[in-house]
Amino acid sequence: VLEQALPAGHVPLAQLLRLTPEDRLFPTPVKVEVPTCAGAEALWRSTTTGWEKLETAFFEETRATVALDHFCEMVITGKCRPLK
């Protein structure tokens, strides 16, 4: 369950990933791969003020990859598109 609203026009395309304890820092960033579905466009991490888009996320086929320097909540989103 998302405790913070996603940015307007974005819908989750994968389950929320909660890496705990939040804000625990790593001496060296770690690579995290997350499965996702087609249409994934953005990976967001939680902050104290809302969701922050991770511009360094890389998407290919059925996964997203990103380097993190601390634990957080993450969600992958795509644009909300009406059904045809």
C-alpha atoms as one frame of an Amber mdcrd trajectory, in Angstrom:
protein
   0.000   0.000   0.000   1.367   3.379  -1.016   1.407   5.788   1.916   2.226
   8.741  -0.345   0.334   9.583  -3.532   2.179   9.054  -6.802   2.747  11.995
  -9.149  -0.288  12.848 -11.284  -0.737  10.663 -14.347   1.400   7.771 -13.064
   0.119   4.324 -12.076   2.093   1.508 -10.403   3.236  -1.233 -12.806   4.868
  -3.397 -10.146   4.395  -4.022  -6.464   5.792  -1.541  -3.971   9.259  -2.631
  -2.892  10.086  -1.795   0.710  13.795  -2.059   1.596  14.271  -1.678   5.340
  15.465  -0.224   7.597  14.785   2.944   5.630  17.604   5.463   5.263  20.327
   2.942   6.173  23.331   4.130   4.146  25.683   1.869   2.159  29.397   2.710
   1.908  29.169   1.868  -1.818  25.940   2.005  -3.877  24.313  -1.360  -4.577
  22.617  -2.398  -7.810  18.980  -3.410  -7.428  17.053  -5.197 -10.191  13.261
  -5.152  -9.986  10.897  -7.162 -12.195   8.289  -5.107 -14.016   5.842  -5.312
 -16.879   5.776  -3.692 -20.310   5.160   0.043 -20.302   7.334   0.812 -17.276
   8.762   4.316 -17.626   9.858   5.558 -14.216  11.249   4.299 -10.926  10.515
   6.369  -7.818  11.924   6.212  -4.286  10.369   7.488  -1.116  11.625  10.604
   0.629  10.315  12.517   3.619   8.653  14.980   1.227   7.185  12.536  -1.315
   8.383  10.462  -4.260  11.664  11.231  -6.035  12.108  10.051  -9.627  15.371
   8.161 -10.079  16.748   9.431 -13.366  19.500   6.784 -13.309  17.052   3.859
 -13.549  17.569   1.672 -16.608  14.664  -0.261 -18.167  14.925  -3.313 -20.392
  12.278  -5.884 -21.262  10.933  -7.167 -17.929  13.149  -5.429 -15.380  14.392
  -2.112 -14.087  17.879  -1.623 -12.646  19.058   1.179 -10.381  21.967   1.864
  -8.008  20.963   2.851  -4.463  23.032   4.307  -1.641  20.419   3.633   1.057
  17.323   1.570   1.838  13.967   3.099   0.852  10.593   2.297  -0.662  10.514
   2.025  -4.461   7.740   1.820  -7.020   7.806   1.491 -10.798   5.239   3.426
 -12.769   3.944   4.089 -16.246   1.558   6.626 -17.672  -2.146   6.155 -17.090
  -3.637   5.185 -20.462  -7.352   4.751 -21.105  -8.561   1.343 -22.258  -9.501
   1.151 -25.925
